[in-house]
Amino acid sequence: MNSKYNGKFIPYLLLLPSILISFIFLYYPAVQSFILSLYKTAFLGIKKIYVGPENFLELLSSRVYLDSILMSIIFAGSVVVIGISVSMFIAILLNRDIPGTQIYRLGFIWPYALSPAVAGVILLFMFNPTAGIVNYITETLWGISPDWVSNSKLALVMVIGAAIWKNLGYNIVFYLASLQNIPDGVMEAAAVDGANNVQRFFYITFSFLKPTTLFLVITNLIYSFFDTFGIIETLTKGGPVNATNIMIYNLYTDAFKNLKSGVAAAQSIILFFLVMIFTIVQFKWSDKKIHYGG
């Protein structure tokens, strides 16, 4: 029986709630941020003075802001490379059929359910110089008790480790799903042909994981630039001496502590375009290189 749908406006009506939500919470604030970036603002925005691109020029000549860009790149690169590598390794281990696998999977995945602030508090207790379990282990094994918060290099290592740990479960879920979709016959044929574990990983397993890896590179990049504010605010507050002052935290400082709304809006525009450029480059670079099973 053939039927013809004649409702021309029903699809638009069904899309209307999503369009309204996107406009109110995404597009309108984005446009307002761009407009605000062209103004100098007084306290609480009581008075605005149009200055054109002056806010952007001020940022690009600011040593603190340029350092925050460099710190963001180091931070994001570490979170993406180390986080994805560790997640892939753990997912391969969790994909094996061993007793208690479900419990192990749950243990690795649950940190993703925590909010960044809660994860930061937990890690702050763990890295406490006097009562933290991390320093208890280092002192027991090597006789050292590092001050993770006051040392600039150790503080950076701490927030990178915290960010990786917080997002580990997210990556593992996707890798486990991809690993379970690899045909058993392909692995068995490779084993029959004499391929060892290393060869099977690089030529078969990793080939099937390439699309998932590309997706996780993008999502982890966005996560490291935008969603790690709570961890840094809880653990280091951008210190010591701006050692963990990444772009999103510098934006927060200018917006809510220094009350420089125009400069903060300019930073949000720069941050948006920077991540967008990274994403476009990543897709362009991988367009002809990433294929399922190839």
Tab-separated table of C-alpha atoms in Angstrom:
chain	number	residue	atom	x	y	z
A	1	MET	CA	0.000	0.000	0.000
A	2	ASN	CA	1.466	3.323	-1.092
A	3	SER	CA	1.064	6.376	1.081
A	4	LYS	CA	2.030	9.968	0.542
A	5	TYR	CA	2.938	12.390	3.291
A	6	ASN	CA	1.457	15.856	2.673
A	7	GLY	CA	2.429	17.663	5.869
A	8	LYS	CA	4.796	20.355	4.613
A	9	PHE	CA	5.176	22.217	7.893
A	10	ILE	CA	5.220	19.343	10.404
A	11	PRO	CA	9.002	18.655	9.980
A	12	TYR	CA	9.787	22.326	10.629
A	13	LEU	CA	7.478	22.311	13.630
A	14	LEU	CA	9.264	19.273	15.062
A	15	LEU	CA	12.641	20.946	14.525
A	16	LEU	CA	11.516	24.217	16.076
A	17	PRO	CA	12.399	23.334	19.737
A	18	SER	CA	15.955	22.342	18.757
A	19	ILE	CA	16.335	25.452	16.610
A	20	LEU	CA	15.116	27.708	19.420
A	21	ILE	CA	17.399	26.107	22.014
A	22	SER	CA	20.401	26.356	19.673
A	23	PHE	CA	19.612	29.978	18.910
A	24	ILE	CA	19.086	30.996	22.551
A	25	PHE	CA	22.018	29.111	24.092
A	26	LEU	CA	24.520	28.944	21.219
A	27	TYR	CA	24.138	31.337	18.313
A	28	TYR	CA	22.841	34.408	20.142
A	29	PRO	CA	25.533	34.280	22.886
A	30	ALA	CA	28.197	33.758	20.203
A	31	VAL	CA	27.071	36.850	18.302
A	32	GLN	CA	26.878	38.863	21.527
A	33	SER	CA	30.400	37.759	22.493
A	34	PHE	CA	31.736	38.938	19.147
A	35	ILE	CA	29.988	42.312	19.534
A	36	LEU	CA	31.239	42.662	23.119
A	37	SER	CA	34.807	41.925	22.021
A	38	LEU	CA	34.764	45.229	20.102
A	39	TYR	CA	34.046	47.299	23.240
A	40	LYS	CA	35.775	48.405	26.424
A	41	THR	CA	33.374	47.949	29.310
A	42	ALA	CA	33.059	49.603	32.700
A	43	PHE	CA	32.149	47.737	35.898
A	44	LEU	CA	29.139	45.417	35.356
A	45	GLY	CA	28.841	46.742	31.801
A	46	ILE	CA	27.361	50.066	32.938
A	47	LYS	CA	29.200	51.861	30.161
A	48	LYS	CA	30.641	50.584	26.877
A	49	ILE	CA	33.088	52.318	24.542
A	50	TYR	CA	33.630	51.047	21.007
A	51	VAL	CA	37.319	50.324	20.407
A	52	GLY	CA	37.229	48.043	17.362
A	53	PRO	CA	40.033	45.443	17.292
A	54	GLU	CA	41.916	47.047	20.201
A	55	ASN	CA	41.042	44.217	22.604
A	56	PHE	CA	42.513	41.663	20.217
A	57	LEU	CA	45.668	43.733	19.726
A	58	GLU	CA	46.012	44.092	23.488
A	59	LEU	CA	45.832	40.330	23.913
A	60	LEU	CA	48.341	39.607	21.178
A	61	SER	CA	50.811	41.997	22.809
A	62	SER	CA	50.251	40.593	26.310
A	63	ARG	CA	53.008	38.296	27.536
A	64	VAL	CA	50.654	36.637	30.015
A	65	TYR	CA	48.120	35.800	27.310
A	66	LEU	CA	50.741	34.544	24.841
A	67	ASP	CA	52.133	32.322	27.594
A	68	SER	CA	48.624	31.003	28.235
A	69	ILE	CA	48.330	30.047	24.549
A	70	LEU	CA	51.623	28.152	24.703
A	71	MET	CA	50.588	26.512	27.967
A	72	SER	CA	47.229	25.506	26.427
A	73	ILE	CA	48.956	23.858	23.466
A	74	ILE	CA	51.316	21.921	25.756
A	75	PHE	CA	48.449	20.952	28.038
A	76	ALA	CA	46.098	19.929	25.217
A	77	GLY	CA	48.810	18.032	23.351
A	78	SER	CA	49.715	16.066	26.481
A	79	VAL	CA	46.090	15.287	27.325
A	80	VAL	CA	45.307	14.144	23.774
A	81	VAL	CA	48.444	12.079	23.072
A	82	ILE	CA	48.906	10.484	26.498
A	83	GLY	CA	45.193	10.144	27.232
A	84	ILE	CA	44.330	8.426	23.955
A	85	SER	CA	47.390	6.154	24.071
A	86	VAL	CA	46.690	5.027	27.642
A	87	SER	CA	42.964	4.612	26.910
A	88	MET	CA	43.643	2.443	23.869
A	89	PHE	CA	46.054	0.240	25.826
A	90	ILE	CA	43.608	-0.177	28.722
A	91	ALA	CA	40.683	-0.855	26.357
A	92	ILE	CA	42.642	-3.636	24.634
A	93	LEU	CA	43.309	-5.238	28.022
A	94	LEU	CA	39.669	-4.831	29.099
A	95	ASN	CA	38.486	-6.407	25.841
A	96	ARG	CA	39.945	-9.753	26.856
A	97	ASP	CA	37.683	-12.467	28.192
A	98	ILE	CA	38.977	-12.830	31.756
A	99	PRO	CA	37.178	-13.265	35.109
A	100	GLY	CA	35.959	-9.977	36.578
A	101	THR	CA	36.169	-8.037	33.312
A	102	GLN	CA	32.906	-6.185	33.958
A	103	ILE	CA	34.152	-4.985	37.349
A	104	TYR	CA	37.428	-3.792	35.854
A	105	ARG	CA	35.577	-1.938	33.094
A	106	LEU	CA	33.309	-0.226	35.603
A	107	GLY	CA	36.289	0.800	37.716
A	108	PHE	CA	38.011	2.494	34.788
A	109	ILE	CA	34.862	4.129	33.399
A	110	TRP	CA	33.272	5.586	36.555
A	111	PRO	CA	35.582	8.680	36.898
A	112	TYR	CA	33.945	10.123	33.768
A	113	ALA	CA	30.658	10.374	35.697
A	114	LEU	CA	32.247	12.809	38.145
A	115	SER	CA	32.045	16.544	37.582
A	116	PRO	CA	35.427	18.275	36.992
A	117	ALA	CA	35.131	20.084	40.339
A	118	VAL	CA	34.497	16.856	42.278
A	119	ALA	CA	37.341	15.116	40.439
A	120	GLY	CA	39.588	18.073	41.296
A	121	VAL	CA	38.733	17.850	45.012
A	122	ILE	CA	39.463	14.115	45.081
A	123	LEU	CA	42.821	14.628	43.403
A	124	LEU	CA	43.617	17.607	45.648
A	125	PHE	CA	43.360	15.293	48.652
A	126	MET	CA	45.410	12.626	46.891
A	127	PHE	CA	48.231	15.057	46.020
A	128	ASN	CA	48.231	16.833	49.390
A	129	PRO	CA	51.933	17.286	50.362
A	130	THR	CA	51.410	16.223	53.982
A	131	ALA	CA	48.445	13.835	54.039
A	132	GLY	CA	47.970	12.707	50.435
A	133	ILE	CA	48.260	9.080	49.387
A	134	VAL	CA	50.488	9.973	46.421
A	135	ASN	CA	53.152	11.500	48.674
A	136	TYR	CA	52.785	8.602	51.104
A	137	ILE	CA	53.683	6.224	48.256
A	138	THR	CA	56.582	8.357	46.967
A	139	GLU	CA	57.982	8.791	50.452
A	140	THR	CA	57.661	5.082	51.224
A	141	LEU	CA	59.285	3.969	47.979
A	142	TRP	CA	61.820	6.712	47.273
A	143	GLY	CA	61.970	8.847	50.410
A	144	ILE	CA	60.684	12.021	48.704
A	145	SER	CA	57.617	14.154	49.392
A	146	PRO	CA	57.067	16.562	46.448
A	147	ASP	CA	55.055	19.758	46.817
A	148	TRP	CA	52.761	19.303	43.836
A	149	VAL	CA	50.928	22.611	44.167
A	150	SER	CA	53.837	25.027	44.762
A	151	ASN	CA	56.256	23.615	42.171
A	152	SER	CA	55.393	24.933	38.694
A	153	LYS	CA	56.550	21.854	36.766
A	154	LEU	CA	54.932	19.405	39.163
A	155	ALA	CA	51.704	21.445	39.155
A	156	LEU	CA	51.519	21.161	35.372
A	157	VAL	CA	52.150	17.415	35.550
A	158	MET	CA	49.433	17.130	38.205
A	159	VAL	CA	46.729	18.941	36.204
A	160	ILE	CA	47.629	17.018	33.032
A	161	GLY	CA	47.350	13.748	34.935
A	162	ALA	CA	44.074	14.851	36.506
A	163	ALA	CA	42.590	15.822	33.142
A	164	ILE	CA	43.655	12.503	31.583
A	165	TRP	CA	42.232	10.491	34.486
A	166	LYS	CA	38.927	12.387	34.376
A	167	ASN	CA	38.389	11.667	30.655
A	168	LEU	CA	39.802	8.138	30.628
A	169	GLY	CA	36.420	6.429	30.901
A	170	TYR	CA	35.001	8.354	27.941
A	171	ASN	CA	37.811	7.187	25.659
A	172	ILE	CA	37.707	3.610	26.908
A	173	VAL	CA	33.973	3.258	26.172
A	174	PHE	CA	34.474	4.203	22.508
A	175	TYR	CA	37.549	2.030	22.093
A	176	LEU	CA	35.807	-0.968	23.668
A	177	ALA	CA	32.856	-0.539	21.298
A	178	SER	CA	35.228	-0.398	18.312
A	179	LEU	CA	37.280	-3.387	19.455
A	180	GLN	CA	34.159	-5.515	19.841
A	181	ASN	CA	33.190	-4.734	16.243
A	182	ILE	CA	36.426	-6.145	14.796
A	183	PRO	CA	35.536	-9.409	12.977
A	184	ASP	CA	36.989	-12.455	14.729
A	185	GLY	CA	37.724	-14.059	11.394
A	186	VAL	CA	40.193	-11.330	10.456
A	187	MET	CA	42.252	-11.837	13.626
A	188	GLU	CA	42.113	-15.621	13.275
A	189	ALA	CA	43.253	-15.450	9.639
A	190	ALA	CA	46.175	-13.221	10.625
A	191	ALA	CA	47.163	-15.645	13.390
A	192	VAL	CA	47.027	-18.557	10.928
A	193	ASP	CA	49.255	-16.618	8.536
A	194	GLY	CA	51.853	-16.301	11.298
A	195	ALA	CA	51.339	-12.675	12.392
A	196	ASN	CA	52.463	-12.052	15.966
A	197	ASN	CA	50.639	-9.865	18.512
A	198	VAL	CA	52.516	-6.686	17.556
A	199	GLN	CA	51.848	-7.176	13.835
A	200	ARG	CA	48.180	-7.926	14.471
A	201	PHE	CA	47.856	-4.754	16.527
A	202	PHE	CA	49.420	-2.369	13.988
A	203	TYR	CA	48.080	-3.940	10.795
A	204	ILE	CA	44.602	-4.991	11.955
A	205	THR	CA	43.517	-3.659	15.347
A	206	PHE	CA	44.851	-0.138	14.926
A	207	SER	CA	43.527	0.038	11.355
A	208	PHE	CA	40.006	-0.610	12.623
A	209	LEU	CA	40.517	1.898	15.452
A	210	LYS	CA	41.634	4.780	13.200
A	211	PRO	CA	38.165	6.362	12.755
A	212	THR	CA	37.499	6.138	16.489
A	213	THR	CA	40.921	7.608	17.211
A	214	LEU	CA	40.212	10.549	14.910
A	215	PHE	CA	36.912	11.189	16.691
A	216	LEU	CA	38.587	10.987	20.108
A	217	VAL	CA	41.390	13.330	19.047
A	218	ILE	CA	38.784	15.986	18.235
A	219	THR	CA	36.685	15.446	21.360
A	220	ASN	CA	39.741	15.301	23.646
A	221	LEU	CA	41.096	18.462	22.050
A	222	ILE	CA	37.845	20.300	22.738
A	223	TYR	CA	37.741	18.828	26.244
A	224	SER	CA	41.266	19.996	27.078
A	225	PHE	CA	40.580	23.535	25.863
A	226	PHE	CA	37.091	24.031	27.311
A	227	ASP	CA	36.117	21.441	29.938
A	228	THR	CA	39.144	21.373	32.243
A	229	PHE	CA	38.444	24.682	33.968
A	230	GLY	CA	36.945	23.004	37.055
A	231	ILE	CA	40.002	20.801	37.551
A	232	ILE	CA	42.448	23.710	37.310
A	233	GLU	CA	40.314	25.984	39.501
A	234	THR	CA	40.152	23.319	42.202
A	235	LEU	CA	43.771	22.160	42.069
A	236	THR	CA	45.985	25.146	41.226
A	237	LYS	CA	43.854	28.209	40.329
A	238	GLY	CA	46.168	28.765	37.350
A	239	GLY	CA	49.322	28.856	39.467
A	240	PRO	CA	51.941	28.751	40.635
A	241	VAL	CA	53.204	31.796	38.704
A	242	ASN	CA	50.731	31.102	35.858
A	243	ALA	CA	52.276	27.661	35.282
A	244	THR	CA	48.815	26.139	34.706
A	245	ASN	CA	47.100	29.258	33.383
A	246	ILE	CA	45.604	27.879	30.185
A	247	MET	CA	43.429	30.011	27.893
A	248	ILE	CA	40.058	29.101	29.397
A	249	TYR	CA	41.289	29.949	32.895
A	250	ASN	CA	42.852	33.210	31.725
A	251	LEU	CA	39.485	34.087	30.162
A	252	TYR	CA	37.745	33.419	33.480
A	253	THR	CA	40.285	35.563	35.362
A	254	ASP	CA	39.801	38.553	33.064
A	255	ALA	CA	36.018	38.185	32.985
A	256	PHE	CA	35.194	37.585	36.657
A	257	LYS	CA	38.227	38.734	38.630
A	258	ASN	CA	39.616	41.611	36.584
A	259	LEU	CA	36.114	42.504	35.275
A	260	LYS	CA	37.417	43.098	31.734
A	261	SER	CA	34.406	41.818	29.822
A	262	GLY	CA	35.496	43.089	26.412
A	263	VAL	CA	38.936	41.493	26.671
A	264	ALA	CA	37.384	38.251	27.942
A	265	ALA	CA	34.952	38.209	25.003
A	266	ALA	CA	37.876	38.681	22.612
A	267	GLN	CA	39.597	35.714	24.248
A	268	SER	CA	36.502	33.558	23.742
A	269	ILE	CA	36.505	34.418	20.028
A	270	ILE	CA	40.219	33.574	19.696
A	271	LEU	CA	39.733	30.320	21.601
A	272	PHE	CA	36.786	29.357	19.412
A	273	PHE	CA	38.675	29.984	16.160
A	274	LEU	CA	41.806	28.256	17.434
A	275	VAL	CA	39.931	25.050	18.234
A	276	MET	CA	37.996	25.314	14.966
A	277	ILE	CA	41.263	25.591	13.006
A	278	PHE	CA	42.708	22.570	14.806
A	279	THR	CA	39.565	20.594	14.024
A	280	ILE	CA	39.508	21.545	10.326
A	281	VAL	CA	43.214	20.749	9.918
A	282	GLN	CA	42.703	17.394	11.615
A	283	PHE	CA	39.816	16.468	9.305
A	284	LYS	CA	41.630	17.682	6.175
A	285	TRP	CA	44.804	15.818	7.105
A	286	SER	CA	42.978	12.581	7.803
A	287	ASP	CA	40.405	12.785	5.000
A	288	LYS	CA	42.332	10.430	2.717
A	289	LYS	CA	44.245	8.531	5.384
A	290	ILE	CA	41.578	7.282	7.785
A	291	HIS	CA	39.499	4.371	6.594
A	292	TYR	CA	37.779	1.526	8.385
A	293	GLY	CA	40.054	-1.454	8.346
A	294	GLY	CA	42.538	0.269	6.031
